[in-house]
PDB file of C-alpha atoms in Angstrom:
ATOM      1  CA  UNK D   1      74.956  94.276  97.980  1.00 98.00           C
ATOM      2  CA  UNK D   2      72.170  96.578  99.083  1.00 99.00           C
ATOM      3  CA  UNK D   3      73.958  99.662 100.431  1.00 99.00           C
ATOM      4  CA  UNK D   4      72.483 102.559 102.392  1.00 99.00           C
ATOM      5  CA  UNK D   5      74.403 105.827 102.595  1.00 99.00           C
ATOM      6  CA  UNK D   6      73.231 108.163 105.328  1.00 98.00           C
ATOM      7  CA  UNK D   7      74.099 111.306 103.446  1.00 95.00           C
ATOM      8  CA  UNK D   8      75.306 110.547  99.953  1.00 95.00           C
ATOM      9  CA  UNK D   9      74.758 113.962  98.387  1.00 96.00           C
ATOM     10  CA  UNK D  10      78.047 115.758  99.166  1.00 96.00           C
ATOM     11  CA  UNK D  11      81.763 114.993  98.586  1.00 97.00           C
ATOM     12  CA  UNK D  12      82.598 111.658 100.261  1.00 98.00           C
ATOM     13  CA  UNK D  13      78.988 110.463 100.184  1.00 98.00           C
ATOM     14  CA  UNK D  14      78.789 111.046  96.440  1.00 98.00           C
ATOM     15  CA  UNK D  15      82.132 109.312  95.903  1.00 98.00           C
ATOM     16  CA  UNK D  16      80.884 106.285  97.855  1.00 99.00           C
ATOM     17  CA  UNK D  17      77.717 106.210  95.765  1.00 98.00           C
ATOM     18  CA  UNK D  18      79.637 106.401  92.476  1.00 98.00           C
ATOM     19  CA  UNK D  19      82.026 103.616  93.423  1.00 98.00           C
ATOM     20  CA  UNK D  20      79.240 101.377  94.704  1.00 99.00           C
ATOM     21  CA  UNK D  21      77.146 101.875  91.573  1.00 99.00           C
ATOM     22  CA  UNK D  22      80.131 101.152  89.333  1.00 98.00           C
ATOM     23  CA  UNK D  23      80.688  97.953  91.320  1.00 98.00           C
ATOM     24  CA  UNK D  24      77.118  96.864  90.593  1.00 98.00           C
ATOM     25  CA  UNK D  25      75.597  97.459  94.019  1.00 99.00           C
ATOM     26  CA  UNK D  26      72.075  98.681  94.782  1.00 99.00           C
ATOM     27  CA  UNK D  27      72.520 102.098  96.423  1.00 99.00           C
ATOM     28  CA  UNK D  28      70.102 104.169  98.502  1.00 99.00           C
ATOM     29  CA  UNK D  29      71.014 107.638  99.773  1.00 98.00           C
ATOM     30  CA  UNK D  30      69.057 109.102 102.680  1.00 98.00           C
ATOM     31  CA  UNK D  31      69.511 112.827 103.269  1.00 97.00           C
ATOM     32  CA  UNK D  32      67.735 116.162 103.513  1.00 94.00           C
ATOM     33  CA  UNK D  33      68.620 116.951  99.917  1.00 91.00           C
ATOM     34  CA  UNK D  34      69.488 120.540 100.820  1.00 91.00           C
ATOM     35  CA  UNK D  35      73.278 120.817 100.540  1.00 89.00           C
ATOM     36  CA  UNK D  36      73.724 118.563  97.531  1.00 92.00           C
ATOM     37  CA  UNK D  37      72.145 116.192  95.045  1.00 92.00           C
ATOM     38  CA  UNK D  38      72.329 112.396  94.773  1.00 95.00           C
ATOM     39  CA  UNK D  39      74.383 110.702  92.088  1.00 96.00           C
ATOM     40  CA  UNK D  40      72.425 109.535  89.037  1.00 97.00           C
ATOM     41  CA  UNK D  41      71.312 105.952  89.519  1.00 98.00           C
ATOM     42  CA  UNK D  42      70.943 106.205  93.295  1.00 98.00           C
ATOM     43  CA  UNK D  43      67.580 105.733  94.974  1.00 98.00           C
ATOM     44  CA  UNK D  44      67.113 108.915  96.998  1.00 98.00           C
ATOM     45  CA  UNK D  45      64.990 109.062 100.150  1.00 98.00           C
ATOM     46  CA  UNK D  46      64.439 112.457 101.743  1.00 97.00           C
ATOM     47  CA  UNK D  47      64.782 112.285 105.538  1.00 98.00           C
ATOM     48  CA  UNK D  48      64.993 114.584 108.538  1.00 97.00           C
ATOM     49  CA  UNK D  49      67.640 113.265 110.903  1.00 97.00           C
ATOM     50  CA  UNK D  50      66.788 115.853 113.554  1.00 97.00           C
ATOM     51  CA  UNK D  51      63.549 113.914 114.061  1.00 97.00           C
ATOM     52  CA  UNK D  52      63.953 110.677 116.074  1.00 97.00           C
ATOM     53  CA  UNK D  53      61.474 109.091 113.642  1.00 97.00           C
ATOM     54  CA  UNK D  54      62.983 110.802 110.613  1.00 97.00           C
ATOM     55  CA  UNK D  55      64.346 107.582 109.078  1.00 98.00           C
ATOM     56  CA  UNK D  56      61.085 105.664 109.365  1.00 95.00           C
ATOM     57  CA  UNK D  57      60.372 106.010 105.646  1.00 95.00           C
ATOM     58  CA  UNK D  58      63.370 103.813 104.805  1.00 97.00           C
ATOM     59  CA  UNK D  59      61.914 100.425 103.978  1.00 94.00           C
ATOM     60  CA  UNK D  60      63.493  96.996 103.872  1.00 96.00           C
ATOM     61  CA  UNK D  61      66.839  95.635 105.009  1.00 98.00           C
ATOM     62  CA  UNK D  62      70.347  96.598 103.945  1.00 99.00           C
ATOM     63  CA  UNK D  63      73.524  94.568 103.698  1.00 99.00           C
ATOM     64  CA  UNK D  64      75.607  97.563 104.714  1.00 99.00           C
ATOM     65  CA  UNK D  65      75.287 101.179 105.773  1.00 99.00           C
ATOM     66  CA  UNK D  66      77.776 104.046 105.718  1.00 99.00           C
ATOM     67  CA  UNK D  67      77.180 107.024 107.993  1.00 99.00           C
ATOM     68  CA  UNK D  68      79.263 110.201 108.024  1.00 97.00           C
ATOM     69  CA  UNK D  69      77.400 112.203 110.666  1.00 97.00           C
ATOM     70  CA  UNK D  70      79.136 114.402 113.210  1.00 96.00           C
ATOM     71  CA  UNK D  71      76.058 114.743 115.419  1.00 97.00           C
ATOM     72  CA  UNK D  72      75.537 112.209 118.238  1.00 98.00           C
ATOM     73  CA  UNK D  73      71.748 112.597 118.098  1.00 98.00           C
ATOM     74  CA  UNK D  74      71.753 111.656 114.413  1.00 98.00           C
ATOM     75  CA  UNK D  75      73.844 108.572 115.161  1.00 99.00           C
ATOM     76  CA  UNK D  76      71.450 107.556 117.943  1.00 98.00           C
ATOM     77  CA  UNK D  77      68.378 107.993 115.757  1.00 98.00           C
ATOM     78  CA  UNK D  78      69.963 105.948 112.967  1.00 99.00           C
ATOM     79  CA  UNK D  79      71.053 103.099 115.217  1.00 98.00           C
ATOM     80  CA  UNK D  80      67.677 102.978 116.959  1.00 98.00           C
ATOM     81  CA  UNK D  81      65.846 102.754 113.632  1.00 98.00           C
ATOM     82  CA  UNK D  82      68.162 100.575 111.572  1.00 98.00           C
ATOM     83  CA  UNK D  83      70.416  98.430 113.782  1.00 98.00           C
ATOM     84  CA  UNK D  84      68.307  95.278 113.392  1.00 97.00           C
ATOM     85  CA  UNK D  85      67.882  95.792 109.635  1.00 98.00           C
ATOM     86  CA  UNK D  86      71.533  96.238 108.643  1.00 98.00           C
ATOM     87  CA  UNK D  87      74.203  93.582 108.264  1.00 98.00           C
ATOM     88  CA  UNK D  88      77.276  95.807 108.592  1.00 98.00           C
ATOM     89  CA  UNK D  89      77.727  99.392 109.754  1.00 98.00           C
ATOM     90  CA  UNK D  90      80.582 101.664 108.650  1.00 98.00           C
ATOM     91  CA  UNK D  91      80.978 104.929 110.502  1.00 99.00           C
ATOM     92  CA  UNK D  92      83.286 107.583 109.069  1.00 98.00           C
ATOM     93  CA  UNK D  93      85.013 109.168 112.030  1.00 98.00           C
ATOM     94  CA  UNK D  94      88.095 111.395 112.102  1.00 97.00           C
ATOM     95  CA  UNK D  95      91.701 111.464 113.244  1.00 95.00           C
ATOM     96  CA  UNK D  96      90.605 114.345 115.465  1.00 95.00           C
ATOM     97  CA  UNK D  97      89.417 111.727 117.968  1.00 97.00           C
ATOM     98  CA  UNK D  98      93.010 110.933 118.940  1.00 97.00           C
ATOM     99  CA  UNK D  99      94.236 112.554 122.147  1.00 96.00           C
ATOM    100  CA  UNK D 100      97.941 112.245 121.289  1.00 94.00           C
ATOM    101  CA  UNK D 101      99.019 113.511 117.881  1.00 85.00           C
ATOM    102  CA  UNK D 102     102.745 113.642 118.635  1.00 86.00           C
ATOM    103  CA  UNK D 103     103.678 109.998 119.291  1.00 89.00           C
ATOM    104  CA  UNK D 104     104.423 107.944 116.154  1.00 84.00           C
ATOM    105  CA  UNK D 105     103.550 104.284 115.787  1.00 85.00           C
ATOM    106  CA  UNK D 106     100.205 104.305 117.582  1.00 89.00           C
ATOM    107  CA  UNK D 107      97.471 101.853 116.590  1.00 91.00           C
ATOM    108  CA  UNK D 108      93.817 102.731 116.110  1.00 92.00           C
ATOM    109  CA  UNK D 109      92.602 100.000 118.456  1.00 91.00           C
ATOM    110  CA  UNK D 110      94.724 101.152 121.404  1.00 94.00           C
ATOM    111  CA  UNK D 111      95.501 104.846 120.858  1.00 95.00           C
ATOM    112  CA  UNK D 112      94.043 107.137 123.552  1.00 96.00           C
ATOM    113  CA  UNK D 113      91.021 109.181 122.488  1.00 97.00           C
ATOM    114  CA  UNK D 114      89.750 112.581 123.543  1.00 97.00           C
ATOM    115  CA  UNK D 115      86.841 112.643 125.981  1.00 98.00           C
ATOM    116  CA  UNK D 116      83.332 112.299 124.523  1.00 98.00           C
ATOM    117  CA  UNK D 117      81.298 115.442 124.000  1.00 96.00           C
ATOM    118  CA  UNK D 118      79.159 116.615 126.909  1.00 96.00           C
ATOM    119  CA  UNK D 119      75.477 115.808 126.603  1.00 95.00           C
ATOM    120  CA  UNK D 120      74.522 119.390 125.779  1.00 95.00           C
ATOM    121  CA  UNK D 121      76.814 119.535 122.711  1.00 95.00           C
ATOM    122  CA  UNK D 122      75.332 117.936 119.602  1.00 96.00           C
ATOM    123  CA  UNK D 123      76.345 120.096 116.626  1.00 91.00           C
ATOM    124  CA  UNK D 124      80.111 120.665 116.248  1.00 92.00           C
ATOM    125  CA  UNK D 125      79.927 123.295 113.526  1.00 84.00           C
ATOM    126  CA  UNK D 126      80.423 127.036 113.328  1.00 77.00           C
ATOM    127  CA  UNK D 127      81.740 128.288 116.665  1.00 76.00           C
ATOM    128  CA  UNK D 128      81.583 124.770 118.119  1.00 75.00           C
ATOM    129  CA  UNK D 129      84.220 123.106 115.901  1.00 87.00           C
ATOM    130  CA  UNK D 130      86.336 122.479 119.012  1.00 93.00           C
ATOM    131  CA  UNK D 131      83.817 119.731 119.765  1.00 96.00           C
ATOM    132  CA  UNK D 132      84.237 117.992 116.406  1.00 96.00           C
ATOM    133  CA  UNK D 133      86.559 115.278 117.713  1.00 97.00           C
ATOM    134  CA  UNK D 134      84.615 114.726 120.959  1.00 97.00           C
ATOM    135  CA  UNK D 135      81.309 114.477 119.060  1.00 98.00           C
ATOM    136  CA  UNK D 136      82.807 111.891 116.724  1.00 98.00           C
ATOM    137  CA  UNK D 137      84.019 109.922 119.768  1.00 98.00           C
ATOM    138  CA  UNK D 138      80.454 109.905 121.060  1.00 98.00           C
ATOM    139  CA  UNK D 139      79.145 108.793 117.656  1.00 98.00           C
ATOM    140  CA  UNK D 140      81.678 105.951 117.580  1.00 98.00           C
ATOM    141  CA  UNK D 141      80.421 104.685 120.934  1.00 98.00           C
ATOM    142  CA  UNK D 142      76.798 104.947 119.834  1.00 98.00           C
ATOM    143  CA  UNK D 143      77.477 102.853 116.734  1.00 98.00           C
ATOM    144  CA  UNK D 144      79.687 100.297 118.455  1.00 97.00           C
ATOM    145  CA  UNK D 145      77.281  99.826 121.373  1.00 98.00           C
ATOM    146  CA  UNK D 146      74.182  99.881 119.188  1.00 98.00           C
ATOM    147  CA  UNK D 147      75.132  97.427 116.452  1.00 97.00           C
ATOM    148  CA  UNK D 148      77.887  95.453 118.170  1.00 97.00           C
ATOM    149  CA  UNK D 149      81.651  95.655 117.747  1.00 95.00           C
ATOM    150  CA  UNK D 150      81.636  92.671 115.391  1.00 96.00           C
ATOM    151  CA  UNK D 151      79.430  94.543 112.884  1.00 97.00           C
ATOM    152  CA  UNK D 152      80.897  98.039 113.285  1.00 98.00           C
ATOM    153  CA  UNK D 153      83.711  99.426 111.138  1.00 98.00           C
ATOM    154  CA  UNK D 154      85.022 102.690 112.614  1.00 98.00           C
ATOM    155  CA  UNK D 155      87.030 104.452 109.912  1.00 98.00           C
ATOM    156  CA  UNK D 156      88.978 107.443 111.269  1.00 98.00           C
ATOM    157  CA  UNK D 157      89.773 109.519 108.222  1.00 97.00           C
ATOM    158  CA  UNK D 158      92.513 112.076 107.885  1.00 93.00           C
ATOM    159  CA  UNK D 159      92.328 115.088 105.586  1.00 92.00           C
ATOM    160  CA  UNK D 160      90.164 113.978 102.659  1.00 95.00           C
ATOM    161  CA  UNK D 161      90.966 115.570  99.310  1.00 92.00           C
ATOM    162  CA  UNK D 162      89.587 115.236  95.808  1.00 92.00           C
ATOM    163  CA  UNK D 163      86.804 116.350  93.461  1.00 92.00           C
ATOM    164  CA  UNK D 164      83.731 118.083  94.912  1.00 94.00           C
ATOM    165  CA  UNK D 165      85.459 119.028  98.189  1.00 93.00           C
ATOM    166  CA  UNK D 166      83.289 121.788  99.664  1.00 90.00           C
ATOM    167  CA  UNK D 167      85.487 122.455 102.712  1.00 88.00           C
ATOM    168  CA  UNK D 168      88.132 124.448 100.766  1.00 86.00           C
ATOM    169  CA  UNK D 169      90.820 123.197 103.170  1.00 85.00           C
ATOM    170  CA  UNK D 170      92.928 121.760 100.346  1.00 84.00           C
ATOM    171  CA  UNK D 171      91.527 123.416  97.177  1.00 86.00           C
ATOM    172  CA  UNK D 172      92.490 126.822  98.580  1.00 88.00           C
ATOM    173  CA  UNK D 173      96.175 125.948  98.405  1.00 83.00           C
ATOM    174  CA  UNK D 174      95.909 124.680  94.837  1.00 83.00           C
ATOM    175  CA  UNK D 175      94.309 127.947  93.727  1.00 88.00           C
ATOM    176  CA  UNK D 176      96.651 130.085  95.785  1.00 86.00           C
ATOM    177  CA  UNK D 177      99.842 128.498  94.465  1.00 81.00           C
ATOM    178  CA  UNK D 178      98.519 128.679  90.919  1.00 84.00           C
ATOM    179  CA  UNK D 179      97.935 132.412  91.382  1.00 86.00           C
ATOM    180  CA  UNK D 180     101.638 133.005  92.070  1.00 82.00           C
ATOM    181  CA  UNK D 181     103.283 135.523  94.349  1.00 84.00           C
ATOM    182  CA  UNK D 182     104.553 135.037  97.871  1.00 84.00           C
ATOM    183  CA  UNK D 183     102.524 132.490  99.844  1.00 81.00           C
ATOM    184  CA  UNK D 184     102.298 132.293 103.625  1.00 82.00           C
ATOM    185  CA  UNK D 185     101.939 128.609 104.522  1.00 77.00           C
ATOM    186  CA  UNK D 186     101.761 126.857 107.905  1.00 76.00           C
ATOM    187  CA  UNK D 187     104.428 124.638 109.415  1.00 75.00           C
ATOM    188  CA  UNK D 188     108.010 124.009 108.340  1.00 76.00           C
ATOM    189  CA  UNK D 189     108.880 123.341 104.671  1.00 72.00           C
ATOM    190  CA  UNK D 190     110.346 119.910 105.425  1.00 75.00           C
ATOM    191  CA  UNK D 191     107.448 118.607 107.526  1.00 77.00           C
ATOM    192  CA  UNK D 192     105.708 115.563 106.007  1.00 78.00           C
ATOM    193  CA  UNK D 193     101.976 115.675 105.383  1.00 79.00           C
ATOM    194  CA  UNK D 194      99.341 113.013 104.731  1.00 84.00           C
ATOM    195  CA  UNK D 195      96.075 113.088 102.842  1.00 87.00           C
ATOM    196  CA  UNK D 196      93.548 110.471 101.822  1.00 93.00           C
ATOM    197  CA  UNK D 197      92.038 110.585  98.352  1.00 94.00           C
ATOM    198  CA  UNK D 198      88.251 110.664  98.421  1.00 96.00           C
ATOM    199  CA  UNK D 199      87.978 107.987  95.723  1.00 96.00           C
ATOM    200  CA  UNK D 200      90.337 105.650  97.598  1.00 96.00           C
ATOM    201  CA  UNK D 201      88.439 106.161 100.845  1.00 97.00           C
ATOM    202  CA  UNK D 202      85.107 105.561  99.124  1.00 98.00           C
ATOM    203  CA  UNK D 203      86.353 102.306  97.612  1.00 97.00           C
ATOM    204  CA  UNK D 204      87.689 101.158 100.976  1.00 96.00           C
ATOM    205  CA  UNK D 205      84.389 101.833 102.722  1.00 98.00           C
ATOM    206  CA  UNK D 206      82.343  99.965 100.121  1.00 98.00           C
ATOM    207  CA  UNK D 207      84.713  97.001 100.223  1.00 98.00           C
ATOM    208  CA  UNK D 208      84.641  97.015 104.029  1.00 97.00           C
ATOM    209  CA  UNK D 209      80.865  96.779 103.919  1.00 97.00           C
ATOM    210  CA  UNK D 210      81.026  93.932 101.442  1.00 96.00           C
ATOM    211  CA  UNK D 211      83.597  92.044 103.524  1.00 97.00           C
ATOM    212  CA  UNK D 212      82.011  92.830 106.893  1.00 96.00           C
ATOM    213  CA  UNK D 213      85.233  94.353 108.232  1.00 94.00           C
ATOM    214  CA  UNK D 214      85.189  95.116 111.987  1.00 91.00           C
ATOM    215  CA  UNK D 215      87.503  97.105 114.302  1.00 85.00           C
ATOM    216  CA  UNK D 216      88.655 100.738 114.202  1.00 92.00           C
ATOM    217  CA  UNK D 217      91.044 101.811 111.451  1.00 92.00           C
ATOM    218  CA  UNK D 218      92.902 105.001 110.599  1.00 93.00           C
ATOM    219  CA  UNK D 219      92.488 106.109 106.982  1.00 92.00           C
ATOM    220  CA  UNK D 220      95.552 107.977 105.745  1.00 85.00           C
ATOM    221  CA  UNK D 221      97.374 108.079 102.458  1.00 80.00           C
ATOM    222  CA  UNK D 222     101.127 107.805 102.116  1.00 79.00           C
ATOM    223  CA  UNK D 223     103.361 110.318 103.851  1.00 77.00           C
ATOM    224  CA  UNK D 224     104.430 113.133 101.522  1.00 72.00           C
ATOM    225  CA  UNK D 225     107.887 114.230 102.747  1.00 64.00           C
ATOM    226  CA  UNK D 226     108.796 117.897 102.646  1.00 58.00           C
ATOM    227  CA  UNK D 227     105.390 119.200 101.584  1.00 54.00           C
ATOM    228  CA  UNK D 228     106.641 122.645 100.575  1.00 52.00           C
ATOM    229  CA  UNK D 229     109.391 121.299  98.337  1.00 49.00           C
ATOM    230  CA  UNK D 230     107.600 118.297  96.873  1.00 52.00           C
ATOM    231  CA  UNK D 231     106.439 118.364  93.233  1.00 45.00           C
ATOM    232  CA  UNK D 232     102.870 117.680  94.358  1.00 47.00           C
ATOM    233  CA  UNK D 233     102.835 120.790  96.562  1.00 49.00           C
ATOM    234  CA  UNK D 234     104.886 123.010  94.236  1.00 49.00           C
ATOM    235  CA  UNK D 235     103.255 122.193  90.924  1.00 50.00           C
ATOM    236  CA  UNK D 236     103.242 125.470  89.046  1.00 50.00           C
ATOM    237  CA  UNK D 237     105.092 127.264  91.871  1.00 49.00           C
ATOM    238  CA  UNK D 238     108.475 128.796  91.016  1.00 50.00           C
ATOM    239  CA  UNK D 239     108.936 131.208  93.912  1.00 53.00           C
ATOM    240  CA  UNK D 240     111.347 130.860  96.836  1.00 57.00           C
ATOM    241  CA  UNK D 241     110.639 128.746  99.905  1.00 53.00           C
ATOM    242  CA  UNK D 242     111.600 130.289 103.243  1.00 56.00           C
ATOM    243  CA  UNK D 243     111.053 128.874 106.721  1.00 48.00           C
TER     244      UNK D 243
END
């Protein structure tokens, strides 16, 4: 399979590249090359996704593409340039697109979503993180409308953890618990939590591209009951747990 990763130089993108290479696929990563470096063995193409023509130096066709963007303009530019040259399109979205996070048993295909981002919002970072979910909703629509629902795999990921995580959302807790002392943690000690391992998610995305999987899907790992008292959370922690 000839796979194109739009990104491919940071965290999940690198994990996708590693898995795909190990599986014997031909991998191209298209990115600015500013925040990270491509995995050895990947063909790297430097692009500027802010430019509507910024992907024009990507030549040939691809069996599958994986895009992780959070910016609607980047999704539009990619679809406009590549839709007729790609067999299958995986878009990594987020569970933040769901409008109702309190009702169990919902399904990705029918769960209500938050409203799309307004036209003037295109970069949900920094002070604009409140628009992260809405921008991803917009990106989902761009991909689905641009390549067709039968060729689009919308993968709504939960909290991704694993090697090379630059967000520090999960690594912070590992370091903090290892340091010892009293720890102030959110939520109740018996509340379950869910993560998705970056290697598992990468494998799923590559296999989805190979199989041509359609439809939206939520990407979570197993529920970890009682996060504060579980061995996974408490490894190395011997202090008291108070709610």
